[in-house]
Coordinates of C-alpha atoms in Angstrom, one line a residue:
M1 CA 77.3 63.4 128.2
S2 CA 76.8 64.9 132.1
G3 CA 80.0 67.2 132.9
R4 CA 81.9 67.0 130.0
T5 CA 82.2 69.4 127.3
S6 CA 83.2 69.4 123.6
K7 CA 86.1 71.5 123.8
P8 CA 89.0 69.8 126.0
T9 CA 91.5 71.4 128.1
V10 CA 94.6 72.0 127.0
G11 CA 97.5 72.3 129.4
A12 CA 100.6 74.3 129.7
L13 CA 103.4 73.7 127.1
R14 CA 105.8 71.4 128.9
E15 CA 109.5 73.1 128.4
A16 CA 111.9 70.7 126.8
A17 CA 114.1 68.5 128.4
N18 CA 117.3 70.4 127.3
A19 CA 116.1 74.5 127.5
S20 CA 119.0 74.7 124.6
S21 CA 117.1 73.2 122.5
A22 CA 116.4 75.1 119.4
P23 CA 112.8 76.0 119.3
V24 CA 113.4 77.2 123.2
V25 CA 116.9 79.1 122.2
L26 CA 115.4 80.5 118.7
T27 CA 111.9 81.7 120.2
R28 CA 114.1 83.4 123.3
L29 CA 116.3 85.0 120.5
A30 CA 113.3 86.5 117.7
W31 CA 111.5 87.9 121.2
A32 CA 115.1 89.6 121.7
L33 CA 115.0 90.7 118.2
F34 CA 111.5 92.2 118.9
A35 CA 112.5 94.3 122.1
A36 CA 115.4 95.5 120.9
S37 CA 113.5 96.5 117.0
V38 CA 111.4 98.7 119.5
V39 CA 114.4 100.0 121.1
A40 CA 115.7 100.9 117.2
L41 CA 112.1 102.7 116.4
V42 CA 111.9 104.6 119.7
A43 CA 115.7 105.7 119.0
R44 CA 115.1 106.7 115.8
L45 CA 111.8 108.7 116.2
R46 CA 114.0 110.6 118.9
L47 CA 117.8 110.8 117.2
D48 CA 118.2 112.9 114.3
G49 CA 121.5 111.9 111.6
A50 CA 122.0 109.1 109.3
W51 CA 121.8 105.4 110.7
E52 CA 124.1 104.1 108.1
V53 CA 127.1 101.8 106.8
P54 CA 128.1 104.5 103.3
G55 CA 127.2 101.9 100.1
A56 CA 126.1 99.0 102.0
V57 CA 123.3 99.8 105.1
A58 CA 120.9 102.7 105.8
V59 CA 118.6 102.5 108.8
D60 CA 115.5 104.9 108.2
G61 CA 112.1 104.9 109.4
L62 CA 110.8 102.1 107.4
T63 CA 113.7 100.0 108.3
V64 CA 113.2 99.7 112.4
L65 CA 109.0 100.0 111.6
L66 CA 109.3 96.9 109.7
W67 CA 111.8 95.4 112.0
V68 CA 109.0 96.0 114.6
V69 CA 106.4 94.3 112.9
V70 CA 108.1 91.3 111.7
T71 CA 110.3 90.5 115.0
F72 CA 106.6 90.8 116.5
F73 CA 105.0 88.2 113.9
S74 CA 108.4 86.0 114.2
G75 CA 107.9 85.8 117.7
I76 CA 104.0 85.0 117.6
V77 CA 104.6 82.4 115.2
H78 CA 107.8 81.2 117.1
S79 CA 105.7 80.6 120.3
Y80 CA 103.0 79.6 118.3
S81 CA 104.8 76.7 116.9
R82 CA 105.9 75.4 120.0
R83 CA 103.0 73.3 121.0
Y84 CA 102.2 73.1 116.8
M85 CA 105.3 71.3 115.5
A86 CA 106.2 69.7 118.7
G87 CA 107.2 65.6 117.7
S88 CA 107.6 66.5 114.5
A89 CA 110.8 64.8 112.7
H90 CA 111.1 68.4 111.3
E91 CA 110.9 70.5 113.8
T92 CA 114.4 71.7 114.2
E93 CA 114.5 72.3 110.4
F94 CA 111.0 74.4 110.8
F95 CA 112.4 76.6 113.4
L96 CA 115.8 77.3 111.7
G97 CA 113.6 78.1 108.4
V98 CA 111.3 80.6 110.6
F99 CA 114.0 82.5 112.3
G100 CA 116.1 82.8 109.0
F101 CA 113.3 83.6 107.1
T102 CA 113.1 86.8 109.7
L103 CA 116.4 87.8 109.5
A104 CA 116.5 88.1 105.7
V105 CA 113.7 90.2 106.0
M106 CA 115.5 92.1 108.6
A107 CA 118.3 92.5 106.2
L108 CA 116.8 93.1 103.1
V109 CA 114.5 96.6 104.6
A110 CA 118.0 97.9 105.9
A111 CA 120.1 96.9 102.7
D112 CA 121.2 100.0 100.5
H113 CA 123.2 98.4 98.0
L114 CA 121.6 97.0 95.2
A115 CA 123.7 93.5 95.1
L116 CA 122.9 93.2 99.0
F117 CA 119.2 93.8 98.6
W118 CA 119.3 91.4 95.3
C119 CA 120.6 88.9 97.7
F120 CA 118.0 89.2 100.2
W121 CA 115.2 89.2 98.1
L122 CA 116.2 86.0 96.8
A123 CA 117.2 84.4 100.4
M124 CA 113.6 85.3 101.2
G125 CA 111.9 83.5 98.2
L126 CA 113.8 80.8 98.7
L127 CA 113.5 80.2 102.6
M128 CA 109.8 80.4 102.3
A129 CA 109.4 77.8 99.7
R130 CA 111.4 75.2 101.8
L131 CA 108.6 76.1 104.7
V132 CA 106.0 75.5 102.1
G133 CA 108.0 71.7 101.7
T134 CA 108.5 71.2 105.2
V135 CA 107.3 68.0 105.4
D136 CA 110.0 65.7 103.3
G137 CA 107.9 62.7 102.6
W138 CA 104.4 64.6 101.2
P139 CA 104.2 64.7 97.3
Q140 CA 101.8 67.7 97.5
A141 CA 104.0 70.0 99.7
R142 CA 107.2 68.8 97.3
A143 CA 105.2 70.2 94.4
A144 CA 103.6 73.1 96.1
A145 CA 107.2 74.6 97.7
G146 CA 108.3 73.9 93.9
V147 CA 105.6 76.2 92.5
A148 CA 106.4 78.5 94.8
R149 CA 110.4 78.7 94.6
R150 CA 109.7 78.6 90.5
H151 CA 107.7 82.2 90.9
F152 CA 110.4 83.7 93.4
L153 CA 113.3 82.6 91.3
A154 CA 111.2 84.9 89.1
S155 CA 110.6 87.4 91.0
S156 CA 114.3 87.2 91.6
A157 CA 115.4 87.5 88.4
L158 CA 112.6 90.4 87.0
L159 CA 114.3 92.5 90.3
G160 CA 117.9 91.7 88.9
V161 CA 116.7 93.0 85.3
A162 CA 115.4 96.2 87.3
L163 CA 118.3 97.3 89.3
T164 CA 120.3 96.1 86.5
A165 CA 118.5 98.7 84.3
L166 CA 118.6 101.4 87.1
W167 CA 122.4 101.0 87.9
W168 CA 123.2 101.6 84.2
A169 CA 121.0 104.5 83.9
T170 CA 122.1 106.2 86.6
G171 CA 125.9 104.9 87.4
E172 CA 124.7 104.4 91.0
T173 CA 125.4 101.3 93.5
T174 CA 122.9 101.8 96.0
I175 CA 119.2 102.6 96.4
S176 CA 119.5 106.3 98.0
G177 CA 122.0 107.1 95.2
I178 CA 119.5 106.2 92.6
A179 CA 116.6 108.2 95.0
A180 CA 118.6 111.0 94.7
S181 CA 119.0 110.8 90.6
A182 CA 115.7 109.9 90.0
D183 CA 114.6 113.1 88.7
G184 CA 116.8 112.5 85.8
L185 CA 115.3 108.9 84.8
G186 CA 113.7 108.0 81.2
G187 CA 114.1 106.5 78.3
P188 CA 114.6 102.3 78.1
A189 CA 116.8 101.6 80.8
W190 CA 114.1 103.5 83.2
L191 CA 111.0 101.5 81.0
V192 CA 112.5 98.4 81.8
A193 CA 113.1 98.7 85.3
G194 CA 109.9 100.0 86.4
V195 CA 107.9 97.7 84.3
A196 CA 110.6 94.9 86.0
L197 CA 110.5 96.5 89.5
V198 CA 106.3 96.5 89.2
L199 CA 106.5 92.1 88.0
A200 CA 108.2 91.1 90.7
A201 CA 106.0 93.3 93.1
M202 CA 103.2 91.6 91.7
I203 CA 104.6 88.2 91.9
Q204 CA 105.6 88.6 95.1
S205 CA 102.5 89.8 96.7
A206 CA 100.6 87.2 94.7
L207 CA 98.6 90.0 92.8
V208 CA 96.2 88.2 89.7
P209 CA 97.7 86.8 87.5
F210 CA 100.4 85.6 90.0
H211 CA 97.7 84.6 92.5
G212 CA 98.5 80.4 92.0
W213 CA 101.6 80.0 93.9
L214 CA 99.8 81.7 96.5
L215 CA 96.5 79.2 96.5
S216 CA 98.5 76.1 96.0
S217 CA 100.8 76.7 99.1
M218 CA 98.3 75.2 101.5
T219 CA 100.6 72.3 102.6
A220 CA 102.5 74.8 104.5
P221 CA 102.4 74.4 108.6
T222 CA 99.8 76.6 109.3
P223 CA 102.5 78.9 111.5
A224 CA 104.4 79.2 108.3
S225 CA 101.3 80.7 106.4
A226 CA 100.7 82.9 109.0
L227 CA 103.7 84.2 108.5
M228 CA 103.3 84.3 104.6
H229 CA 100.5 85.9 104.7
A230 CA 101.1 87.9 107.4
G231 CA 104.9 89.2 106.5
F232 CA 106.1 87.7 102.7
V233 CA 103.5 88.9 100.3
N234 CA 103.6 92.4 101.7
A235 CA 107.0 92.9 100.4
G236 CA 105.4 94.1 97.1
G237 CA 104.6 97.1 98.8
V238 CA 108.4 96.8 100.2
L239 CA 109.7 96.9 97.1
L240 CA 107.5 99.9 95.4
T241 CA 107.9 102.2 98.4
R242 CA 111.5 101.5 98.3
F243 CA 111.7 102.5 94.6
A244 CA 108.9 105.3 94.6
P245 CA 111.5 107.8 93.2
V246 CA 111.7 105.6 90.2
V247 CA 108.0 104.6 89.7
T248 CA 106.7 108.0 90.5
A249 CA 109.3 109.8 88.0
E250 CA 106.3 108.8 84.9
T251 CA 102.0 109.0 85.9
A252 CA 101.4 106.1 82.7
L253 CA 103.5 104.1 85.2
M254 CA 101.3 104.9 87.9
L255 CA 98.5 104.4 86.4
G256 CA 99.2 100.9 85.3
I257 CA 100.4 100.2 88.9
A258 CA 97.0 101.4 90.1
V259 CA 95.3 99.1 87.6
V260 CA 96.5 95.9 88.2
G261 CA 96.1 96.6 92.3
A262 CA 92.6 97.5 91.4
A263 CA 92.2 94.0 89.5
S264 CA 93.8 92.1 91.7
A265 CA 91.9 93.4 94.6
L266 CA 88.8 92.9 93.1
A267 CA 89.4 89.3 91.9
G268 CA 90.5 88.6 95.4
K269 CA 87.5 89.3 96.9
L270 CA 84.9 87.4 94.4
L271 CA 87.5 84.7 94.5
K272 CA 87.0 84.2 98.3
T273 CA 82.9 84.2 97.8
V274 CA 83.4 80.5 96.1
Q275 CA 86.2 79.2 98.3
P276 CA 84.7 75.6 100.3
D277 CA 87.6 75.8 103.3
V278 CA 89.0 77.9 105.9
K279 CA 92.9 78.5 104.8
T280 CA 92.1 78.8 101.2
E281 CA 88.8 81.7 101.7
L282 CA 91.7 83.2 103.9
G283 CA 94.9 83.0 101.0
C284 CA 92.0 84.6 98.2
S285 CA 91.4 87.4 100.9
T286 CA 94.8 87.7 100.8
V287 CA 95.1 88.2 97.1
G288 CA 92.1 90.9 97.2
Q289 CA 94.1 92.9 99.9
M290 CA 97.7 93.0 98.9
G291 CA 95.8 94.7 95.7
F292 CA 94.4 97.1 97.6
M293 CA 97.9 98.0 99.2
I294 CA 99.3 98.2 95.3
L295 CA 96.4 100.0 94.3
Q296 CA 97.6 103.0 97.3
A297 CA 100.7 102.8 95.9
G298 CA 100.0 103.2 92.4
L299 CA 97.6 106.4 94.0
G300 CA 101.3 107.8 95.5
F301 CA 100.1 107.3 98.9
F302 CA 103.2 104.4 99.7
G303 CA 102.5 105.4 103.5
A304 CA 99.1 104.0 103.4
A305 CA 100.3 101.1 101.0
I306 CA 102.7 100.6 104.4
T307 CA 99.5 101.1 106.7
H308 CA 97.8 98.6 105.3
L309 CA 100.1 95.6 105.4
I310 CA 100.7 96.0 108.7
V311 CA 97.0 96.0 109.6
H312 CA 96.4 93.1 107.5
G313 CA 99.6 91.2 108.8
F314 CA 98.0 91.6 112.6
Y315 CA 94.3 90.8 110.7
K316 CA 95.8 87.7 108.9
A317 CA 98.3 86.4 111.3
Y318 CA 95.7 86.3 113.8
H319 CA 92.6 84.5 111.1
F320 CA 95.5 81.6 110.4
L321 CA 96.7 80.9 113.7
S322 CA 93.0 80.9 114.8
A323 CA 91.8 78.7 112.0
G324 CA 91.6 75.2 113.6
E325 CA 88.8 76.6 115.3
E326 CA 86.1 78.1 112.0
V327 CA 85.0 74.3 112.2
E328 CA 83.4 74.4 115.7
H329 CA 82.2 78.0 114.4
T330 CA 78.6 78.0 113.2
G331 CA 76.9 81.2 111.7
P332 CA 74.1 83.2 113.4
T333 CA 70.4 81.9 112.2
G334 CA 68.4 84.9 111.9
E335 CA 67.8 86.6 109.3
D336 CA 70.5 88.4 106.9
L337 CA 70.9 92.5 107.3
P338 CA 68.3 94.3 105.9
G339 CA 69.2 97.2 103.4
T340 CA 67.5 96.4 100.2
G341 CA 65.0 99.3 100.2
F342 CA 65.3 102.9 99.5
A343 CA 65.8 103.4 103.0
G344 CA 68.4 100.9 103.9
A345 CA 70.4 102.3 100.8
V346 CA 69.9 106.0 102.3
V347 CA 71.7 105.1 105.5
V348 CA 74.3 102.9 104.3
L349 CA 75.4 105.8 101.6
L350 CA 74.7 108.4 104.9
T351 CA 77.5 106.2 106.7
A352 CA 79.7 105.8 104.1
L353 CA 79.8 109.6 103.3
A354 CA 80.4 110.1 107.4
G355 CA 83.5 107.1 107.6
G356 CA 84.3 109.4 104.8
A357 CA 84.7 112.5 106.0
T358 CA 86.0 111.3 109.2
F359 CA 89.2 109.4 107.2
A360 CA 89.8 113.1 105.4
L361 CA 89.0 115.0 108.4
L362 CA 91.4 112.8 110.4
T363 CA 94.1 113.1 107.4
G364 CA 93.7 115.4 105.4
K365 CA 93.3 112.7 102.2
G366 CA 90.3 113.0 100.1
T367 CA 89.6 117.1 100.9
S368 CA 91.4 117.5 97.3
V369 CA 90.3 116.3 93.8
D370 CA 93.0 114.6 92.8
G371 CA 93.9 110.3 94.3
G372 CA 93.4 111.1 97.6
L373 CA 90.2 111.3 97.1
L374 CA 89.5 107.8 95.4
L375 CA 91.8 107.1 98.2
A376 CA 89.4 108.4 100.9
S377 CA 86.5 106.6 98.9
L378 CA 88.2 102.9 98.5
V379 CA 88.8 103.1 102.2
A380 CA 85.5 103.9 103.2
L381 CA 83.9 101.5 100.9
T382 CA 86.1 98.4 102.2
T383 CA 86.1 99.2 106.0
L384 CA 82.0 99.6 105.5
H385 CA 82.1 96.6 103.8
A386 CA 84.0 94.9 106.6
A387 CA 82.3 96.5 109.4
R388 CA 78.8 94.8 107.5
S389 CA 80.8 91.7 107.5
A390 CA 81.6 91.5 111.0
V391 CA 78.2 92.6 112.2
R392 CA 76.6 90.1 109.8
R393 CA 78.3 87.3 111.8
T394 CA 77.0 88.1 115.3
G395 CA 73.9 86.6 117.1
L396 CA 72.2 90.1 117.4
P397 CA 68.8 90.4 116.3
A398 CA 68.9 91.5 112.3
T399 CA 67.4 95.1 112.9
A400 CA 69.9 95.6 115.7
R401 CA 72.9 94.2 113.7
Y402 CA 72.1 96.7 111.1
G403 CA 72.1 99.8 113.6
A404 CA 75.1 98.3 114.7
V405 CA 77.4 98.8 111.5
P406 CA 77.8 102.6 111.8
L407 CA 79.3 101.9 115.6
V408 CA 81.7 99.6 114.2
F409 CA 82.2 101.3 111.4
L410 CA 83.2 104.8 112.2
P411 CA 85.3 103.5 115.0
A412 CA 87.0 101.2 112.7
I413 CA 88.1 104.2 109.9
A414 CA 88.8 106.6 112.5
G415 CA 91.4 104.3 114.1
Y416 CA 92.8 103.2 110.4
A417 CA 93.1 107.2 109.6
L418 CA 95.3 107.1 113.1
V419 CA 97.4 104.3 112.3
Y420 CA 97.6 106.1 108.9
E421 CA 98.9 109.4 110.2
A422 CA 101.2 107.4 112.9
V423 CA 102.9 105.3 110.1
S424 CA 103.5 108.4 107.6
S425 CA 105.2 110.1 110.5
V426 CA 107.8 107.2 111.2
L427 CA 108.0 107.4 107.7
S428 CA 109.1 111.0 107.2
G429 CA 112.6 110.6 106.3
V430 CA 111.5 108.4 103.4
P431 CA 112.4 110.2 100.2
V432 CA 108.8 109.3 98.9
V433 CA 106.1 109.3 100.9
S434 CA 103.4 110.6 99.7
A435 CA 102.6 111.7 95.8
P436 CA 99.2 112.2 94.8
T437 CA 98.0 111.0 91.3
E438 CA 95.8 113.4 88.9
L439 CA 92.8 111.4 89.1
T440 CA 92.4 110.4 85.3
A441 CA 88.8 108.5 83.5
L442 CA 90.7 105.3 84.3
H443 CA 90.4 106.5 87.8
A444 CA 86.8 107.0 87.5
V445 CA 86.6 103.5 86.2
V446 CA 87.8 102.0 88.7
A447 CA 86.2 104.1 91.3
V448 CA 82.6 102.7 89.9
A449 CA 84.0 98.8 89.5
F450 CA 84.6 99.1 93.2
L451 CA 81.1 100.4 93.8
A452 CA 79.7 97.9 91.5
A453 CA 81.3 94.9 92.8
Y454 CA 80.1 96.2 96.6
V455 CA 76.7 96.8 95.7
A456 CA 76.7 92.9 93.6
I457 CA 78.1 91.2 96.9
E458 CA 76.4 92.5 99.0
T459 CA 72.6 92.1 96.9
G460 CA 74.2 88.7 96.1
V461 CA 73.5 89.4 92.4
Y462 CA 76.8 87.8 91.7
E463 CA 75.4 84.8 93.1
R464 CA 72.8 83.8 90.3
S465 CA 75.4 83.4 87.3
E466 CA 76.3 80.3 87.1
R467 CA 78.6 81.0 84.8
L468 CA 80.5 83.5 86.8
Y469 CA 80.7 81.0 89.7
V470 CA 82.4 78.4 87.3
A471 CA 85.1 81.0 86.1
L472 CA 85.8 82.4 89.7
L473 CA 86.0 78.8 91.0
N474 CA 88.5 77.6 87.9
A475 CA 90.5 81.0 88.7
G476 CA 90.3 79.7 92.0
Q477 CA 92.3 76.3 91.9
P478 CA 95.6 75.8 93.2
A479 CA 98.6 73.7 91.2
P480 CA 97.2 70.3 90.5
D481 CA 100.1 68.7 91.5
T482 CA 99.3 70.2 95.3
V483 CA 95.9 69.2 95.9
L484 CA 95.1 66.2 97.8
T485 CA 92.4 64.0 95.9
A486 CA 92.3 61.1 98.2
T487 CA 91.6 60.8 102.2
E488 CA 94.4 58.5 103.3
E489 CA 97.0 61.4 101.3
Y490 CA 96.0 63.4 104.7
D491 CA 98.3 60.7 106.6
E492 CA 102.0 61.2 105.9
H493 CA 102.9 58.5 107.7

């Protein structure tokens, strides 16, 4: 019809009649917390000395950096939800839940006493489970909240076991005290603590085989999903960074962390390829990205893990909040990127080598034969894959898209390296920021597996196996009670 467009114009959000209503007040408070966090970060960078309440709270570079990140995401989610939740009977409850979650995360990253840290870890999980089940009258939402709650309680129980074992082994009741005593850790108590810490991190970050709770949480309101994928699942990386002096005490444990991270990174990438809807595809992407974050921690680069969770947070928050637009998008109709021939493979290889060299030059990682070499290689490989995927979705002719990959890839990996260096400088006061591991045969297996997965996805080899497709489809299924099986169930009224 002439004069009409398929995309309606949406006017400005009408202010509530009462400007003191909970959504308005909490949104302003969220942005006020962000402003205060930025001030705290600047002050922390300029002022020396300890910021602490001895035995209870300790504010370091990691604390203020995560304050800035979580309050920024919270402010975005609060603002977005003003329209998204408008008119919902659960609007005020939802805003209270999001703001309460924000405060819980801020308190968690500042807590130094073991009991305080555990309490805020538990509170964070319970609040997120409540956000998943925001709509009380929706059976699938209640079931999804139940699945999430059980996983979060298990994570909290494992963390409780780990903290109790560490207190037993060191006699210390604070995280800083345990870090100072880490050199003497060993024996059964340390082993129990280390394994429990890793399992708690795996559950919270939805690593395989604990990814089911994340894929079952699609009933959550989209802003809650954005907050979950941009902030909540990152807690596993924060946990390992806080207790880095504990997990780095034994090479075998670090190797185990690297292996479980690599397995989840590869599984998440493959699971993503068979998902039929946007939100579940993003969920599988998060499983893979969190696996990569844990892998970086397992290689001994905790600063890289924090960098990755920040970058991934911005990426995933944007994609979840814009997920509704995906139904209007169509892929390019031109032929796919060339590169299956010998010449194309050579160009891709040279581009990857140039990216790895750029990362090594800017960060100093990868210049010696240790975990840094594997880190630089995997960062180059994953960034190259992301660049090729981004270029593939453009409307450029095939030849132009092929030539555009280096133009996207090299600035992207350089930007990642610079962010990594900036984050590492902020974390300079944290006990362990970088502890490169020695390379072993198992690390070589991880590198080969990543390369094989990259080649398989780029060439589409994995699509030719019906058995693999069915296995991936089954592994990516949410809990049965959380699945909408009839059209009428989409109507909560």
